[in-house]
PDB file of C-alpha atoms in Angstrom:
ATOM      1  CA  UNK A   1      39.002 125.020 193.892  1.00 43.00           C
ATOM      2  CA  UNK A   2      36.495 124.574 191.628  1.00 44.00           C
ATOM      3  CA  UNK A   3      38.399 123.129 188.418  1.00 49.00           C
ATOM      4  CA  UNK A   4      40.755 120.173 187.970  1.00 61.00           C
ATOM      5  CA  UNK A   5      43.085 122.348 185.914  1.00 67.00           C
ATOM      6  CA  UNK A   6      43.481 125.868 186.881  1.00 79.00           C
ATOM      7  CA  UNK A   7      43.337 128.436 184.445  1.00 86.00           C
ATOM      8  CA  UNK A   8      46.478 130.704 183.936  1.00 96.00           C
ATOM      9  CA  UNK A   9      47.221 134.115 183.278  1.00 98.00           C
ATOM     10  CA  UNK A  10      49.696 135.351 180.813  1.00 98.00           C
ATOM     11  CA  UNK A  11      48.648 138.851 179.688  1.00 98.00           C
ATOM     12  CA  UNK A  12      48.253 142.122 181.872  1.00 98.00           C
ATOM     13  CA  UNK A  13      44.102 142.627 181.385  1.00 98.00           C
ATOM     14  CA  UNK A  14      44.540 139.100 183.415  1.00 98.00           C
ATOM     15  CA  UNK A  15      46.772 140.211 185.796  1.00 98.00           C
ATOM     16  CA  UNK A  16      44.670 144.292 186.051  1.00 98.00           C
ATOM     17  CA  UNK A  17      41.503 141.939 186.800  1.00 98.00           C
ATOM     18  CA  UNK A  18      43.272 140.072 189.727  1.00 98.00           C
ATOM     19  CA  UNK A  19      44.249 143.446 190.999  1.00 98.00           C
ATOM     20  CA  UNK A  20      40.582 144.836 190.850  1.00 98.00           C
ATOM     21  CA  UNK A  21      39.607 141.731 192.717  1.00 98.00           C
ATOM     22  CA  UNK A  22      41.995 142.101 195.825  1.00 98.00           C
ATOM     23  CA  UNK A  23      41.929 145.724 196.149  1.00 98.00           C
ATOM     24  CA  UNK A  24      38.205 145.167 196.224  1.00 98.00           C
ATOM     25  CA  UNK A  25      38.441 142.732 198.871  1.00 98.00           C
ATOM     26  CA  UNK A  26      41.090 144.074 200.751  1.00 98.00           C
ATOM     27  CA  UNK A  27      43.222 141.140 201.306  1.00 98.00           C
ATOM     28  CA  UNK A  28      44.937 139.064 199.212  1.00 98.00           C
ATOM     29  CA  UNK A  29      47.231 135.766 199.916  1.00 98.00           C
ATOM     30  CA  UNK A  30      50.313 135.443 197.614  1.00 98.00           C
ATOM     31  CA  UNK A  31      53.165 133.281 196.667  1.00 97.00           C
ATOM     32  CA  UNK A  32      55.836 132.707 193.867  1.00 97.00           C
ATOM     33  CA  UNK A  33      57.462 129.924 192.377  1.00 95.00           C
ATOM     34  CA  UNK A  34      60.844 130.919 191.338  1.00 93.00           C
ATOM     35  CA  UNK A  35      64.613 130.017 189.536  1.00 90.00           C
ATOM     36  CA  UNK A  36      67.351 130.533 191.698  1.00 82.00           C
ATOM     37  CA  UNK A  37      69.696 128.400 190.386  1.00 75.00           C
ATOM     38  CA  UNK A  38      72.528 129.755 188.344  1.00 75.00           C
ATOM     39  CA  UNK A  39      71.037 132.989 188.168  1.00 71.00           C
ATOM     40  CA  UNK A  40      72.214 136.265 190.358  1.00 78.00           C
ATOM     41  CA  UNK A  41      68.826 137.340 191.593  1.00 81.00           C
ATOM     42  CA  UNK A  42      65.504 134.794 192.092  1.00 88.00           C
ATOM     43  CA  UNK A  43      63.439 134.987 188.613  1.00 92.00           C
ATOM     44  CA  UNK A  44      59.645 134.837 188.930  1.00 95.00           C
ATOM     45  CA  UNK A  45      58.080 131.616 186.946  1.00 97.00           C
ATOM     46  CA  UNK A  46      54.687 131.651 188.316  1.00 98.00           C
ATOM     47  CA  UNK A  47      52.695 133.659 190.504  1.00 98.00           C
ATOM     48  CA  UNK A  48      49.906 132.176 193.315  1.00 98.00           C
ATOM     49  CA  UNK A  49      47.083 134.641 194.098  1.00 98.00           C
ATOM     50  CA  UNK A  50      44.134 134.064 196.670  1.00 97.00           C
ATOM     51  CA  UNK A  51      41.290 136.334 197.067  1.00 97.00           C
ATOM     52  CA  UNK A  52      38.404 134.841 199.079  1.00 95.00           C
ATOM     53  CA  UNK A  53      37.925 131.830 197.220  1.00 93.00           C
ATOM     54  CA  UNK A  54      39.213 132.621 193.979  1.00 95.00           C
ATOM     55  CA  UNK A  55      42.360 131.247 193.165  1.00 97.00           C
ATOM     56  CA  UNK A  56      45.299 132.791 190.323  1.00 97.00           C
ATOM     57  CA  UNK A  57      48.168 131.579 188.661  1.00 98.00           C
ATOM     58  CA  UNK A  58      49.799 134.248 187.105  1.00 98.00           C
ATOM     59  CA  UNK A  59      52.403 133.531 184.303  1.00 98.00           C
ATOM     60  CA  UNK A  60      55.607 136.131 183.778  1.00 98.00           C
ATOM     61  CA  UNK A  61      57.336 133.316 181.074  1.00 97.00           C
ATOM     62  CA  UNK A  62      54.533 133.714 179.211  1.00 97.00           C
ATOM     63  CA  UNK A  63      53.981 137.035 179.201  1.00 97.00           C
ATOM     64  CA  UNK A  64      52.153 138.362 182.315  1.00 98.00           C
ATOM     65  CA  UNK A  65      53.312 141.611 184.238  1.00 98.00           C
ATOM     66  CA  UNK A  66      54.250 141.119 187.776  1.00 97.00           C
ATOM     67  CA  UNK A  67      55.014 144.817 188.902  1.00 98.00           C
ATOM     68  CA  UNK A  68      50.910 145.355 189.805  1.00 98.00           C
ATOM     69  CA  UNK A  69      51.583 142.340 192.038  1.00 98.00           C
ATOM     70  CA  UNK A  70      54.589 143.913 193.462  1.00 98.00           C
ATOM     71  CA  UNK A  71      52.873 147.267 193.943  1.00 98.00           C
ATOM     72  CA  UNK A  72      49.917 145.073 195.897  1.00 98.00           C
ATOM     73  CA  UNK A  73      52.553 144.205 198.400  1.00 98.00           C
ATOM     74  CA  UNK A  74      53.817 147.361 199.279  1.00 98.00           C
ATOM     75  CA  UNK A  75      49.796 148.887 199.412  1.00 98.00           C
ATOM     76  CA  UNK A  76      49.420 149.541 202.709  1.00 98.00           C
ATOM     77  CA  UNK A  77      45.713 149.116 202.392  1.00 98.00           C
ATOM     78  CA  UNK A  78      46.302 145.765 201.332  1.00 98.00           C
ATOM     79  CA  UNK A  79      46.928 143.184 204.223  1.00 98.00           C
ATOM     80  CA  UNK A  80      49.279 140.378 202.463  1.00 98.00           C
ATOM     81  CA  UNK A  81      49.176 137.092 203.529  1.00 98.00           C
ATOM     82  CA  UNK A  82      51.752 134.816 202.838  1.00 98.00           C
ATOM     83  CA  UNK A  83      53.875 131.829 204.233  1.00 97.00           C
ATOM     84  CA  UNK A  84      57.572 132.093 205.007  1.00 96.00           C
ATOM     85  CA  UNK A  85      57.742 135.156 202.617  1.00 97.00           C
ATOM     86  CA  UNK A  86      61.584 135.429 203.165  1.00 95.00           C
ATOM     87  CA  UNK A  87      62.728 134.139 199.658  1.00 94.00           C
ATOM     88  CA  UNK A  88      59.356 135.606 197.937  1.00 96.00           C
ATOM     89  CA  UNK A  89      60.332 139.063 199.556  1.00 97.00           C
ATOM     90  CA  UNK A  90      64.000 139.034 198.321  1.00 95.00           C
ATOM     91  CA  UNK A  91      62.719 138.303 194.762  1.00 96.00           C
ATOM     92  CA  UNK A  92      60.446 141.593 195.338  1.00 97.00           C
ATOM     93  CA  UNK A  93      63.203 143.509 196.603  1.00 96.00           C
ATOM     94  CA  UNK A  94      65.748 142.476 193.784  1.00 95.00           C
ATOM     95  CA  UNK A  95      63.443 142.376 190.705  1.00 94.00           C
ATOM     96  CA  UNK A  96      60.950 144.997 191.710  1.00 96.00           C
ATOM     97  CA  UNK A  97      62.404 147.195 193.685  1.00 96.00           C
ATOM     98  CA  UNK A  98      59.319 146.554 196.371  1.00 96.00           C
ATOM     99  CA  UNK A  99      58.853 146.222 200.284  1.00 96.00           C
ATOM    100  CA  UNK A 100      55.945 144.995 201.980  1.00 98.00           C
ATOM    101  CA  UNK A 101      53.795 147.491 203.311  1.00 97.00           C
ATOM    102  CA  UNK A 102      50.959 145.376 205.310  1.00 98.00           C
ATOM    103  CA  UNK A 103      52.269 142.118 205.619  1.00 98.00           C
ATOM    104  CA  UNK A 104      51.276 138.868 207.718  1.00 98.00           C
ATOM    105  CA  UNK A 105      53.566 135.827 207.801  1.00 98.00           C
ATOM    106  CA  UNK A 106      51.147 132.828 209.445  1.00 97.00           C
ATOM    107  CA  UNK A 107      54.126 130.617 210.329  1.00 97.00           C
ATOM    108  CA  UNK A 108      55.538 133.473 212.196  1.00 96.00           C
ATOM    109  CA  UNK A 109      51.958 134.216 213.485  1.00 96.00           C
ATOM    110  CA  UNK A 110      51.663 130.132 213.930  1.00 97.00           C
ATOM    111  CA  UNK A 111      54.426 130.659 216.670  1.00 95.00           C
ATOM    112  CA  UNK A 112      53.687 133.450 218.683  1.00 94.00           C
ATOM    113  CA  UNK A 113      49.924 131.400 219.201  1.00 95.00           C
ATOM    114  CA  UNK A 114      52.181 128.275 220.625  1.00 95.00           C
ATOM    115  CA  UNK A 115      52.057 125.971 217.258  1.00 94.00           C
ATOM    116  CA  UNK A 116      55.863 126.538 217.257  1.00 89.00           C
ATOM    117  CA  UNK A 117      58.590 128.169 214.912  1.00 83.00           C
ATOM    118  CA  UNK A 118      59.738 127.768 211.582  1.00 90.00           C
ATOM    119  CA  UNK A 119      56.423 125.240 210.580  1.00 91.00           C
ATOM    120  CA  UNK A 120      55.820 123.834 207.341  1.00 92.00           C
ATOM    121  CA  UNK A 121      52.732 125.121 205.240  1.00 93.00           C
ATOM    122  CA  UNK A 122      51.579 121.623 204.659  1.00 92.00           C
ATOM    123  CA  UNK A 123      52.096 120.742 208.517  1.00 93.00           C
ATOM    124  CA  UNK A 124      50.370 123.906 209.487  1.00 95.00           C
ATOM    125  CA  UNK A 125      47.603 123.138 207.448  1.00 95.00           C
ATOM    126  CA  UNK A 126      47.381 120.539 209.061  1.00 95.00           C
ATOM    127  CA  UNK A 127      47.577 120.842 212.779  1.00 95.00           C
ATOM    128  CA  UNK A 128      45.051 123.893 212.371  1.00 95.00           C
ATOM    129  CA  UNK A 129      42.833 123.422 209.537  1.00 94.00           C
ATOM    130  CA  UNK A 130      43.393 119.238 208.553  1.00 94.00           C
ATOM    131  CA  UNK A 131      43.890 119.811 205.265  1.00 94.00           C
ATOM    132  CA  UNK A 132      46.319 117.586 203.862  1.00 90.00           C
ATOM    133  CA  UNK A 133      48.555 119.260 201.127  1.00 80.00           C
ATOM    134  CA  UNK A 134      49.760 116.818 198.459  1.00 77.00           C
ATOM    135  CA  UNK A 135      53.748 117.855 198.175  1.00 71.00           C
ATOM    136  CA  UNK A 136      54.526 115.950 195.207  1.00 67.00           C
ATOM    137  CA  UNK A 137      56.077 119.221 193.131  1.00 69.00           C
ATOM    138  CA  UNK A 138      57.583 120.875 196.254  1.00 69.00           C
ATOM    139  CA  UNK A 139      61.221 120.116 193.547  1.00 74.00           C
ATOM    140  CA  UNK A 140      59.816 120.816 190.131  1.00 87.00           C
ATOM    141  CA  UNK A 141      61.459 123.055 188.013  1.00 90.00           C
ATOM    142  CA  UNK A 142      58.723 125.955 187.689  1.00 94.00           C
ATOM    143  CA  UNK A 143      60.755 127.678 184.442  1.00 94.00           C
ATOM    144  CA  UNK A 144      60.252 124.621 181.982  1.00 94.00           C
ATOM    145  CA  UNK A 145      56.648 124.771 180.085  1.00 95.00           C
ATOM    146  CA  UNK A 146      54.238 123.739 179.742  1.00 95.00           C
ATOM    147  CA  UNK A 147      52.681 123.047 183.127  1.00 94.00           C
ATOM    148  CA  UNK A 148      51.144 119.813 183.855  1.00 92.00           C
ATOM    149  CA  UNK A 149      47.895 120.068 185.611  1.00 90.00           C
ATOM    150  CA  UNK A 150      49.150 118.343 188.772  1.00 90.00           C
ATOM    151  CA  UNK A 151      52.029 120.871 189.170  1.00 93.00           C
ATOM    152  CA  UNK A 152      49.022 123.878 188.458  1.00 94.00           C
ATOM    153  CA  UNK A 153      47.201 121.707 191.009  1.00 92.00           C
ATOM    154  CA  UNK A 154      49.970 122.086 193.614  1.00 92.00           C
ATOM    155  CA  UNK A 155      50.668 125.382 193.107  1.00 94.00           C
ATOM    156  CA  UNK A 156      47.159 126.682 193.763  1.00 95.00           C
ATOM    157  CA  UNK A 157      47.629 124.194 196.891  1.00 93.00           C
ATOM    158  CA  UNK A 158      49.865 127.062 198.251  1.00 92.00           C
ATOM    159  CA  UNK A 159      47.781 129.977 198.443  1.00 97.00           C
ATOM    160  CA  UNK A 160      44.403 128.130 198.785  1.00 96.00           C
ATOM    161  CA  UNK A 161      43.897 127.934 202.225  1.00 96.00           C
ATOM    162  CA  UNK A 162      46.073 130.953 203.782  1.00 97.00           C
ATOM    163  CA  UNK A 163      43.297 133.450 204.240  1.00 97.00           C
ATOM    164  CA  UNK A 164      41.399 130.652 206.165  1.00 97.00           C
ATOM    165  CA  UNK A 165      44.677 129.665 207.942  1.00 97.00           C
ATOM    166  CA  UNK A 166      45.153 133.391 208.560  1.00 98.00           C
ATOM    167  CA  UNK A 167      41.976 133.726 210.748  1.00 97.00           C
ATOM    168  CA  UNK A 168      42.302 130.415 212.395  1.00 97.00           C
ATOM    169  CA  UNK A 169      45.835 131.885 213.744  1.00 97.00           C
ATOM    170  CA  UNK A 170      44.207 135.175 215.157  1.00 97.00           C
ATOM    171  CA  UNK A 171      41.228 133.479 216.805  1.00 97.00           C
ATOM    172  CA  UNK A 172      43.735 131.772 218.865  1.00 96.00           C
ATOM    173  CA  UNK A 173      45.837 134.890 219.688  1.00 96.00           C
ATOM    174  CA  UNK A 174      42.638 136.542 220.660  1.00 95.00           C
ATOM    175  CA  UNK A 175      41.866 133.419 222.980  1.00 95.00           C
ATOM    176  CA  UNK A 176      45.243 133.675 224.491  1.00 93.00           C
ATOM    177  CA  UNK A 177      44.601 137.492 224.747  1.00 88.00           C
TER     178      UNK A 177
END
């Protein structure tokens, strides 16, 4: 990541170039950071995009569309990478009215290549790639603004390396055939 505090998006010519960028590539590596808590369904507070090595945090409170995000995930052109998608799939579901079309889940993948079930991101990370993740917002409460840096920090932490991650996890399940 090539800044100390990431830049954020909070209007849709933001969130349209993002788009561009991973339809381009073809691949894309997503996560949310959501409120569940006293609410009915999970409501979106910020957005984590990955394409190649460009890094997004997209920003519904303030004003940035999530539905071309949500149509992304159900492109079946697009593969979607993401980590333990359960929760981030519900919110799609409920809010969006979206199922994913092309999706990869590398702690599922992370299993079948004998890392084991039901891993961590930041222990992934680690066994496959060392990179050492920095969990210190894992709790934060992603509705209240502004951001600090560190918490902007963090959350790019989460989509940064899943592409890489991604390909590390097939390159073994090739090996094992």
């Amino acid at each position: 990541m090539a800044s100390d505090t990431p830049q954020v998006i909070t209007d849709a010519p933001g969130v349209d170039a993002v788009v561009r960028s991973a339809r381009d590539a073809g691949r894309f590596a997503i996560d949310f950071e959501f409120l569940w808590e006293r609410t009915y369904s999970p409501q979106p507070c910020l957005v984590q995009v990955a394409v190649g090595d460009e890094i997004h945090l997209i920003d519904p409170i303030e004003g940035a569309p999530i539905e071309p995000l949500a149509a992304m995930v159900a492109d079946p052109s697009l593969l979607t990478i993401m980590h333990a998608p359960s929760a981030d799939l519900t919110l799609l579901a409920m809010n969006y009215d979206t199922s994913p079309a092309n999706l990869v889940d590398v702690q599922l993948a992370a299993g079948f290549v004998g890392l084991g079930a039901g891993q961590g991101l930041s222990v992934l990370l680690d066994r496959v790639l060392k990179v050492r993740l920095d969990k210190g917002e894992q709790y934060t409460d992603w509705s209240r603004r502004p951001l600090s840096s560190r918490q902007l920090r963090y959350a790019c932490a989460d989509v940064e390396h899943l592409e890489r991650l991604w390909g590390e996890l097939c390159e073994r399940a090739e090996r094992l055939g």
